[in-house]
Structures are given as C-alpha cells and as structure tokens.
Short mmCIF file of C-alpha atoms and ligand atoms in Angstrom, two decimals:
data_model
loop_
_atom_site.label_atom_id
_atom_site.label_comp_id
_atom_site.label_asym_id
_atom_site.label_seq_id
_atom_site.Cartn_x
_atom_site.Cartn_y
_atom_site.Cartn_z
CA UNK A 58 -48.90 -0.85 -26.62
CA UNK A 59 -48.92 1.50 -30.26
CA UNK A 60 -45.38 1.59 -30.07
CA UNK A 61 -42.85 -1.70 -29.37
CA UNK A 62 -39.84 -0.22 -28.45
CA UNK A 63 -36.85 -2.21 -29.93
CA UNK A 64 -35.37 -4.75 -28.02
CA UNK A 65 -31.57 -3.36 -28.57
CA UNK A 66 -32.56 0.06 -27.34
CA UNK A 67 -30.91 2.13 -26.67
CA UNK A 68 -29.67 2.39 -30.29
CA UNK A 69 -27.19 5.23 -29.68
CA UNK A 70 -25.54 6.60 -26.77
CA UNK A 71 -21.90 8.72 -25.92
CA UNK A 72 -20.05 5.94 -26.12
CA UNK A 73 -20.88 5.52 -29.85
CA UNK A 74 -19.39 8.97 -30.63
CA UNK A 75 -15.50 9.49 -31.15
CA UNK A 76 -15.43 12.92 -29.73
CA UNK A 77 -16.02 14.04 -26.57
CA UNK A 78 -19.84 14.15 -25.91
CA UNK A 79 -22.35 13.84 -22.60
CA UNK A 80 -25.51 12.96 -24.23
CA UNK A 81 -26.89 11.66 -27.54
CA UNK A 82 -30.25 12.39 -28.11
CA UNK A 83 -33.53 14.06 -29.66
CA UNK A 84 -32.07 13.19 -33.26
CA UNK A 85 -33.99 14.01 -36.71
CA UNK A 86 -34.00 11.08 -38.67
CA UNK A 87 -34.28 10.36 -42.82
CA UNK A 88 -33.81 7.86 -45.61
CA UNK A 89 -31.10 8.92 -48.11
CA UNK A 90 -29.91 7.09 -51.09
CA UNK A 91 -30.92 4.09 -49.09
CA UNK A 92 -29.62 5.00 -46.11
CA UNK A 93 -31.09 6.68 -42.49
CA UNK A 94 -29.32 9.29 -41.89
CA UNK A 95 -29.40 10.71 -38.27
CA UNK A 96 -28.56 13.98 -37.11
CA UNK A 97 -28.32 14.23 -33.21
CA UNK A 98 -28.01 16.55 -30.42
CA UNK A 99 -25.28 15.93 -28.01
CA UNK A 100 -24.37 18.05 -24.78
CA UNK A 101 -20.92 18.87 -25.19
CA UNK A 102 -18.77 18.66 -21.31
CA UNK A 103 -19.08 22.56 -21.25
CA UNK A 104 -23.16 22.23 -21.13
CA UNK A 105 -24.01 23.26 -24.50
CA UNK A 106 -25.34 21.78 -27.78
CA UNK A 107 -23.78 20.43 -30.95
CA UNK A 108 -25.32 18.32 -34.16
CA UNK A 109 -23.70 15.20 -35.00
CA UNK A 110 -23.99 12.90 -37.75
CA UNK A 111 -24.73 9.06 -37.84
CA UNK A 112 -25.88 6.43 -40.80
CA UNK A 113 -27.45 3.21 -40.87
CA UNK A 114 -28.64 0.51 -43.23
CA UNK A 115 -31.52 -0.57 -41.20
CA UNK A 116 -32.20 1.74 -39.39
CA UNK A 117 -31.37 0.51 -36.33
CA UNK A 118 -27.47 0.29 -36.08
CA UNK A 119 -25.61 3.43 -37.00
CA UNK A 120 -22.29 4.65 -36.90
CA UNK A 121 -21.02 7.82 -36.05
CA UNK A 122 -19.24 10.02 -38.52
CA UNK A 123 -15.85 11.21 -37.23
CA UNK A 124 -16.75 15.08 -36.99
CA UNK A 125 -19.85 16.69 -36.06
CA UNK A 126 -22.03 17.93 -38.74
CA UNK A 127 -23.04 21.46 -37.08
CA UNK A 128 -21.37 23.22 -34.28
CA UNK A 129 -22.12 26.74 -33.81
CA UNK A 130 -21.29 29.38 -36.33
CA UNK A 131 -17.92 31.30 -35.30
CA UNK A 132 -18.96 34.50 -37.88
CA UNK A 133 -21.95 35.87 -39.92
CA UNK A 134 -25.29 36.40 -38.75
CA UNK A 135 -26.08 33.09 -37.16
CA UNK A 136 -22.75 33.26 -34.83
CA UNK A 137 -24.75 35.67 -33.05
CA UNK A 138 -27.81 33.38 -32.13
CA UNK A 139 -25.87 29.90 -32.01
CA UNK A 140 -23.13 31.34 -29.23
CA UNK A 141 -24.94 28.86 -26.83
CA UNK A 142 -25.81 26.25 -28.89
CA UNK A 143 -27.51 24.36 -31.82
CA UNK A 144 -30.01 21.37 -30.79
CA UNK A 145 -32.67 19.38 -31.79
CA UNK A 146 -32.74 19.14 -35.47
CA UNK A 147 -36.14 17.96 -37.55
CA UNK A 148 -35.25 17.02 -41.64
CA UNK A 149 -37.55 16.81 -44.06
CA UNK A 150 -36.66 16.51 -47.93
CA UNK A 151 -38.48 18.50 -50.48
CA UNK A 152 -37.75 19.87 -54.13
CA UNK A 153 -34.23 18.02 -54.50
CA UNK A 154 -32.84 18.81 -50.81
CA UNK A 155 -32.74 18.62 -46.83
CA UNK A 156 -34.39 21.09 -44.80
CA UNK A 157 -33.15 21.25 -41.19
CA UNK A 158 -34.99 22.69 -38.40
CA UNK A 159 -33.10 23.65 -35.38
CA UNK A 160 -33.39 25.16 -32.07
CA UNK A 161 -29.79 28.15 -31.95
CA UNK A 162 -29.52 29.28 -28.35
CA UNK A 163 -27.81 32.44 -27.65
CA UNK A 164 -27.99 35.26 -24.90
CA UNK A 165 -30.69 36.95 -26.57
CA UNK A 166 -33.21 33.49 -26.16
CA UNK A 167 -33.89 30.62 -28.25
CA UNK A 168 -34.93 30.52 -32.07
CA UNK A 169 -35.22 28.56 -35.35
CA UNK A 170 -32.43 27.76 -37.71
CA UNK A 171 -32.82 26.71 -41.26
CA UNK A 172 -30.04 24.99 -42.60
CA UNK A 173 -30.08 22.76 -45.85
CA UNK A 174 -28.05 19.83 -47.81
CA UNK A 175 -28.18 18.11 -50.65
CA UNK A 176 -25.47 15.12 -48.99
CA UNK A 177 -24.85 15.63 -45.82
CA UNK A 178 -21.38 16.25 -46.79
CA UNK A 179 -21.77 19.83 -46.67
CA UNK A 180 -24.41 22.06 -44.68
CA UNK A 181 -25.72 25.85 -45.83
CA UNK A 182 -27.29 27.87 -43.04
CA UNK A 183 -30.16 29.57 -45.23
CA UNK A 184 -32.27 31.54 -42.48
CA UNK A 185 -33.41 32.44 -39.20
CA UNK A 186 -36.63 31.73 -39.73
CA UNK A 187 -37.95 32.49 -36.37
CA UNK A 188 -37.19 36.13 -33.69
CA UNK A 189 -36.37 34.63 -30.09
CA UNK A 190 -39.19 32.12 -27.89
CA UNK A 191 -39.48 29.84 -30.20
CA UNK A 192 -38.90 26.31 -30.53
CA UNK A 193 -39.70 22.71 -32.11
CA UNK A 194 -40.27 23.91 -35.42
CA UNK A 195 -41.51 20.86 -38.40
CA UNK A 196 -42.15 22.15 -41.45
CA UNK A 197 -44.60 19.70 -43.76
CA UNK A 198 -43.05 18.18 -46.43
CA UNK A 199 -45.38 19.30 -48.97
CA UNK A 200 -46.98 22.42 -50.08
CA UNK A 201 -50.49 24.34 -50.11
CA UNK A 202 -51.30 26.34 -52.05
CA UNK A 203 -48.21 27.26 -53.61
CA UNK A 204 -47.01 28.00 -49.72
CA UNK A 205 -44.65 25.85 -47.28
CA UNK A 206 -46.16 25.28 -43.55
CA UNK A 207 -44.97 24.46 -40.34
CA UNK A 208 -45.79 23.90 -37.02
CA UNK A 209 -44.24 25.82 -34.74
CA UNK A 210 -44.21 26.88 -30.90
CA UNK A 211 -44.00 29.91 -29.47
CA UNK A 212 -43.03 30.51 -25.39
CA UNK A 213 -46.31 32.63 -23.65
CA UNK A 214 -46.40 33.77 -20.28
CA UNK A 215 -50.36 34.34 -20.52
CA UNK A 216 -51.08 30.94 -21.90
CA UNK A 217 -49.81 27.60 -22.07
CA UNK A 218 -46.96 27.13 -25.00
CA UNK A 219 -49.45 25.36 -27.75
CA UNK A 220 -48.77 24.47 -31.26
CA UNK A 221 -49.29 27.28 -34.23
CA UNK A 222 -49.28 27.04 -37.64
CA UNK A 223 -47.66 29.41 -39.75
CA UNK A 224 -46.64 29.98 -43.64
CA UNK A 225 -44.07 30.84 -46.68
CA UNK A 226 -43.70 31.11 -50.16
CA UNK A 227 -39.91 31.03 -49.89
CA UNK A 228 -39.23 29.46 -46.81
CA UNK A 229 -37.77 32.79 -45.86
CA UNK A 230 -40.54 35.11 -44.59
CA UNK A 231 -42.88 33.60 -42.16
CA UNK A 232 -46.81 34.51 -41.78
CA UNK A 233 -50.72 34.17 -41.72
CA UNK A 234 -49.86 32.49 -37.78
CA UNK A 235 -52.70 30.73 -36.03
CA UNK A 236 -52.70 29.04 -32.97
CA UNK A 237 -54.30 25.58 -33.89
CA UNK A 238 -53.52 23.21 -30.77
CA UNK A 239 -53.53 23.82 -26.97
CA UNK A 240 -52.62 21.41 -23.77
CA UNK A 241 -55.57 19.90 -21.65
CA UNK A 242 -56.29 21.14 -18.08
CA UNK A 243 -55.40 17.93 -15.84
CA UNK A 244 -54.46 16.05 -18.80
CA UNK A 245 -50.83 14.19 -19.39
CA UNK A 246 -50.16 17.23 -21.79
CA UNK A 247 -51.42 19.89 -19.66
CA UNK A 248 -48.12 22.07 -19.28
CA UNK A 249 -46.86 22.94 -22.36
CA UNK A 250 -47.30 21.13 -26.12
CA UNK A 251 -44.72 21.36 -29.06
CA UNK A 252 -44.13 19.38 -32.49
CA UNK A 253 -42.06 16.42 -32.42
CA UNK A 254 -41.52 14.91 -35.92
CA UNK A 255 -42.19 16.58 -38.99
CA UNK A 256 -46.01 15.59 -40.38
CA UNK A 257 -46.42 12.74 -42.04
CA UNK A 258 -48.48 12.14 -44.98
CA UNK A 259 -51.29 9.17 -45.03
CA UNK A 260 -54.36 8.74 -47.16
CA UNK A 261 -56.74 10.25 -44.17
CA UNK A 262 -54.41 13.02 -43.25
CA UNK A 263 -51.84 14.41 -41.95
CA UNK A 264 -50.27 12.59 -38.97
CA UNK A 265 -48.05 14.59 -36.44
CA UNK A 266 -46.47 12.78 -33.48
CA UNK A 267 -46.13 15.67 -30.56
CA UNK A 268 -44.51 15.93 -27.11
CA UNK A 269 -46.56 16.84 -23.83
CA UNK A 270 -45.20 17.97 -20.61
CA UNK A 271 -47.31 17.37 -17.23
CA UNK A 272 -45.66 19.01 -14.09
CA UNK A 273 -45.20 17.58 -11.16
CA UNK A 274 -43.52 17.67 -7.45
CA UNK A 275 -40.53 15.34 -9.06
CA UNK A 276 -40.26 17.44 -11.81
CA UNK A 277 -41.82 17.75 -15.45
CA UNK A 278 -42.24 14.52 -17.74
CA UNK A 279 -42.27 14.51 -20.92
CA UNK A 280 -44.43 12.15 -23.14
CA UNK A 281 -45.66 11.47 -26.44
CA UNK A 282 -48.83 12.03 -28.39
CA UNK A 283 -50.44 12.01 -32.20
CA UNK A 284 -52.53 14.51 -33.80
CA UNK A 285 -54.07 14.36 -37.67
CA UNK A 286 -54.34 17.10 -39.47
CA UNK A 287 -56.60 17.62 -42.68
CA UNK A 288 -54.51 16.63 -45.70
CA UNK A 289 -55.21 20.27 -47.94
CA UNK A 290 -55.75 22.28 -45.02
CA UNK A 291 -53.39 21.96 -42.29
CA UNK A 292 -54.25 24.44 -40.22
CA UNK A 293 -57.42 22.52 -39.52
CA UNK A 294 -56.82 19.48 -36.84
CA UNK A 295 -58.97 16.51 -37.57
CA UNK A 296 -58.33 14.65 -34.38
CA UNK A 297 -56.41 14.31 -31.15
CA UNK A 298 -55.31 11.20 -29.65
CA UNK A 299 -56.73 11.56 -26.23
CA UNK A 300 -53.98 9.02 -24.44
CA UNK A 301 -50.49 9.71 -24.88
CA UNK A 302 -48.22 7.10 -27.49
CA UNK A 303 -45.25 6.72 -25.88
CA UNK A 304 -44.07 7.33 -21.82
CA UNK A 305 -41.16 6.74 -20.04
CA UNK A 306 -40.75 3.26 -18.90
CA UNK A 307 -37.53 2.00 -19.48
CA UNK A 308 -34.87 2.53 -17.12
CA UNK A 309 -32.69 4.61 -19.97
CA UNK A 310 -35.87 6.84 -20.24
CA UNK A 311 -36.34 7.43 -16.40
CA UNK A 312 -33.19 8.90 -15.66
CA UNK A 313 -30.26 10.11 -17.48
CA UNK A 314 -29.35 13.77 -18.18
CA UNK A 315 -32.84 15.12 -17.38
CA UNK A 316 -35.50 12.23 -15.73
CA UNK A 317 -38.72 11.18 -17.41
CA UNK A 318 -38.15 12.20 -20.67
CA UNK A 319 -39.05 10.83 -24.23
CA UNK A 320 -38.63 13.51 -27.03
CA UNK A 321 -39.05 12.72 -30.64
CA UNK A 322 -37.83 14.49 -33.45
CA UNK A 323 -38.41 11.78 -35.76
CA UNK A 324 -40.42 9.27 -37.66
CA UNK A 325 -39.87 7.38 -40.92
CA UNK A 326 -42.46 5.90 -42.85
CA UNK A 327 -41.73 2.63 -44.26
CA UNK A 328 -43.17 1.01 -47.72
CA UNK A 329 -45.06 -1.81 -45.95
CA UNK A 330 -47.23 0.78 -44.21
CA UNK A 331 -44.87 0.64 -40.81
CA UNK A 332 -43.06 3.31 -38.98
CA UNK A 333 -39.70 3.86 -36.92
CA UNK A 334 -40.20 6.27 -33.95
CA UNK A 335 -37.14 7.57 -32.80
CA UNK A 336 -36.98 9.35 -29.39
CA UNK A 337 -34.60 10.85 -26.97
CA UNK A 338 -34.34 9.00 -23.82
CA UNK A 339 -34.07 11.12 -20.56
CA UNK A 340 -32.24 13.60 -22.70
CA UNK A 341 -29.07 10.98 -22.95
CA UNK A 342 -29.55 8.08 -25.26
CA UNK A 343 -31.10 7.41 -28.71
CA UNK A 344 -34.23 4.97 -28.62
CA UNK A 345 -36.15 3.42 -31.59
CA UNK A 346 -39.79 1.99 -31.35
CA UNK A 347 -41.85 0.99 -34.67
CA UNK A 348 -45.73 1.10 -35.02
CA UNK A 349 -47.96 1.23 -38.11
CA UNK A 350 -49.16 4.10 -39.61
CA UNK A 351 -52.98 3.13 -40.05
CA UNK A 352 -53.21 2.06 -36.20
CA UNK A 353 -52.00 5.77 -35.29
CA UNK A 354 -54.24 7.61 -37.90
CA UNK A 355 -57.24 5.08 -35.91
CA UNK A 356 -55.54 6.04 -32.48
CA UNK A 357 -56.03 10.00 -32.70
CA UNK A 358 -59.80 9.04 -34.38
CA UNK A 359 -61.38 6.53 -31.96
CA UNK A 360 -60.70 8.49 -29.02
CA UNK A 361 -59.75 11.83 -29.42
CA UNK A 362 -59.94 15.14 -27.55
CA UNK A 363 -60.62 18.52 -28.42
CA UNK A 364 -57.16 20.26 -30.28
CA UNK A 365 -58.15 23.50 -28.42
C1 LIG B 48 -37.20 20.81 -23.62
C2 LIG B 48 -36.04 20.91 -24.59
C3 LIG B 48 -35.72 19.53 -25.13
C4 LIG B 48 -35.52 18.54 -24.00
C5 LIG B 48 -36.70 18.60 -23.03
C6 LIG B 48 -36.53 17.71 -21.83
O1 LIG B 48 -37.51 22.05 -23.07
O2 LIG B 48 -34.91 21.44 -23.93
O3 LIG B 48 -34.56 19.61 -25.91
O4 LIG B 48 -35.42 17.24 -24.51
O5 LIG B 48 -36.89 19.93 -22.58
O6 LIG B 48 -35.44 18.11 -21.04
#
C-alpha cells in the first residue's frame, strides 16, 4: 500500500464539533505558525454546507474551535451564490497569506469562492473566481511567469468532467483555459476527474493527488489518484499514475453520509520528505494516511497512463 492509513482514524468526526453538525469531512489542511490548521466541511441538519475550523500539533489530534469559520454570506455579492452552501475548502499560502478555494452553492449552480487570511482569526471573501459548473478548484502555490495557476473543473454534458488549467495575474480575472487531463474509458476514473489537494512541489515536478469516480449499479465510488506535472510548465502533465492511491476500505469509508467515498482536499509535505493525506471518509468523517513524497513522484512514473 502507498498510503498507511493511521491507525486512530478516523481523526475527526461530528462528535468532535460543539455545534450542531451531520458530517465532518473533505477538509483543506495547512501548517501555520507550527500548527495544522484544518478547515472542514460539515452538513449542517438542514442539508447544507458550512466551514469549520480545527488545530492540531501533530497533525493528527485536533480540536474544534467553538464557531465555524465560514457560513454563508447573509449580504453582498457572495450572499447570492452561497444561499445553499459553502464546502470543500483547498488552502494554500503564498506572498504573506491563505488562499481558500471553495465550492458556494446557490440556485443558480455551483462555483468557486476565494476567500483569504492572514490568522484564521478573521476571513475576507476576495472573489468569485469562477461563473456556475464549476468545482474542485487548487490553485499552485507558486507562480509562472509572473501568473498564478490552478486546476480547475468544469461540469460538460458532451464530455466527461476532466481537469483544466487556467491562469491570473491578480488572482481576480481568470484565462488562457486548457483542458489538460481526461478520465479513462473502463478505468477506476472513468466517470468524471477533479483536483483534490492543491499541487505540491518536488524536485521532479509537480505532484497533484486527484479524485476519480467509476459508476456503478450500487452507485458511484470515489477514489484517489496522483498526477505530476512539469515544474515551469504546468499545463504540461508529465505522468499519470495508472492505479488509483487510495480506495475505500475501511468500514468509515464504505458507508456514512454518501457510500464508497474517499475525497481529499489535502496534503502536507513534511521536512523528512513524508506526507499527511487527509481525506473525507464516505462524506462523514475526517481520515489521515501518510506516504512519502519520492515513492508517489515514482508511482505516477513507473506506470503511468496517458493524461488525455
Ligand atoms: C462530489 C462532491 C464532494 C463529495 C463527493 C462524494 O460531487 O459533492 O463534495 O465528497 O461528491 O459524495
């Protein structure tokens, strides 16, 4: 196995969380002054999404904050969009704060928030960075060529939902789109494909865990995958990881709010060349796995597929 899932998991679940909550899950993850910092989705009992905030020393054992960090807005332009939700943040850190990528549901369809914090005390909503039918947005935490990047995913009806690049020079105004990943025919990831945690950099590229769906007559599961992507020029995909990473095994990622789901919007790179993998467990619980970096960046180039 790439991945040994921790022996405590899961790591974080409803009954962590002094409010009332149904679900904990699909959290973004980063160090701060020492700390991890976790932001996570929970389903509130009315069916819809809110962001809550957790720390740890380890990484491992975290504790709740009292409030949530980001419910939806009541006024301004994002109250609009967030009416039905905010879920499944991604954080990176870049130029002296927190970016935060999330999905803001409304009646008019699903798109990207940008939010950002220096503290996680306090939270700015900068932009909507995204119109609607679009979801599991990473931006890189670096820059090229003067520009920002992410990854993003778009819904199709004429093709299946694949992974695009697209990019900024203010994190504001979006463009120069390209679709640069696609799902297999008969393949684990053959459904749909979308970013998980925001790239991470190594000396051979960049590495980029992703989710895959694969239909079938119980239902859609969801597993995980790893992709690299050239270092200066991300729009070019080095290597896929034929196999998935990461399925669901254990009984907290078989059934729970939604069956057969692991979801990741998370990784953190450690000093000693190791890395936590945190993923949503059947849309319900928090889970943790570690891995090392070098044996992924090997993974996607020993066996890999074609990216489209
Ligand atoms: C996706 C999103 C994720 C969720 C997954 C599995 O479409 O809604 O937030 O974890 O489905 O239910």
């Amino acid at each position: 196995m790439i991945i040994q899932r921790y022996k405590n998991n899961p790591i974080l679940t409803k009954d962590d969380v002094p409010y009332p909550v149904a679900t904990v899950h699909n959290a973004g993850v980063i160090k701060h002054s020492g700390k991890y910092m976790m932001l996570f989705r929970s389903h509130k009992l009315n069916g819809r999404s809110i962001i809550g905030l957790a720390e740890s020393d380890d990484g491992f054992n975290f504790k709740v904050h009292e409030k949530p960090f980001m419910v939806p807005a009541k006024e301004g332009e994002f109250a609009e969009y967030e009416e039905y939700g905010v879920e499944d943040p991604r954080i990176i850190y870049m130029e002296g704060e927190y970016l935060i990528t999330y999905s803001a549901y409304s009646r008019h369809g699903v798109r990207i928030g940008l939010a950002k914090t220096k503290d996680f005390q306090t939270v700015e909503r900068f932009s909507l960075i995204t119109e609607a039918d679009y979801r599991n947005v990473v931006i890189f935490p670096g820059k090229f060529n003067g520009l920002y990047a992410r990854l993003d995913r778009p819904h199709s009806e004429i093709s299946p939902w694949s992974v695009w690049i697209s990019y900024s020079p203010d994190l504001k105004y979006w463009g120069e789109s390209k679709l640069i990943m696609k799902p297999v025919k008969y393949h684990w990831d053959e459904m749909k494909i979308g970013p998980g945690a925001p790239p991470i950099k190594t000396s051979r590229g960049w590495l980029s865990i992703y989710h895959g769906v694969f239909p079938t007559m119980d239902g859609s599961v969801y597993r995980l995958g790893v992709a690299l992507h050239d270092l200066n020029n991300p729009s070019k995909i080095i290597a896929v990881g034929d196999d998935w990473i990461l399925q669901p095994e254990e009984v907290y990622e078989i059934t729970g709010y939604v069956h057969n789901v692991v979801f990741c919007c998370a990784a953190v790179p450690e000093d000693d060349g190791s890395i936590k993998i945190y993923w949503g467990g059947a849309d319900k619980v928090m889970c943790i796995g570690t891995s090392n970096i070098e044996n992924l960046v090997d993974f996607c180039l020993n066996n890999p597929r074609k990216p489209l």
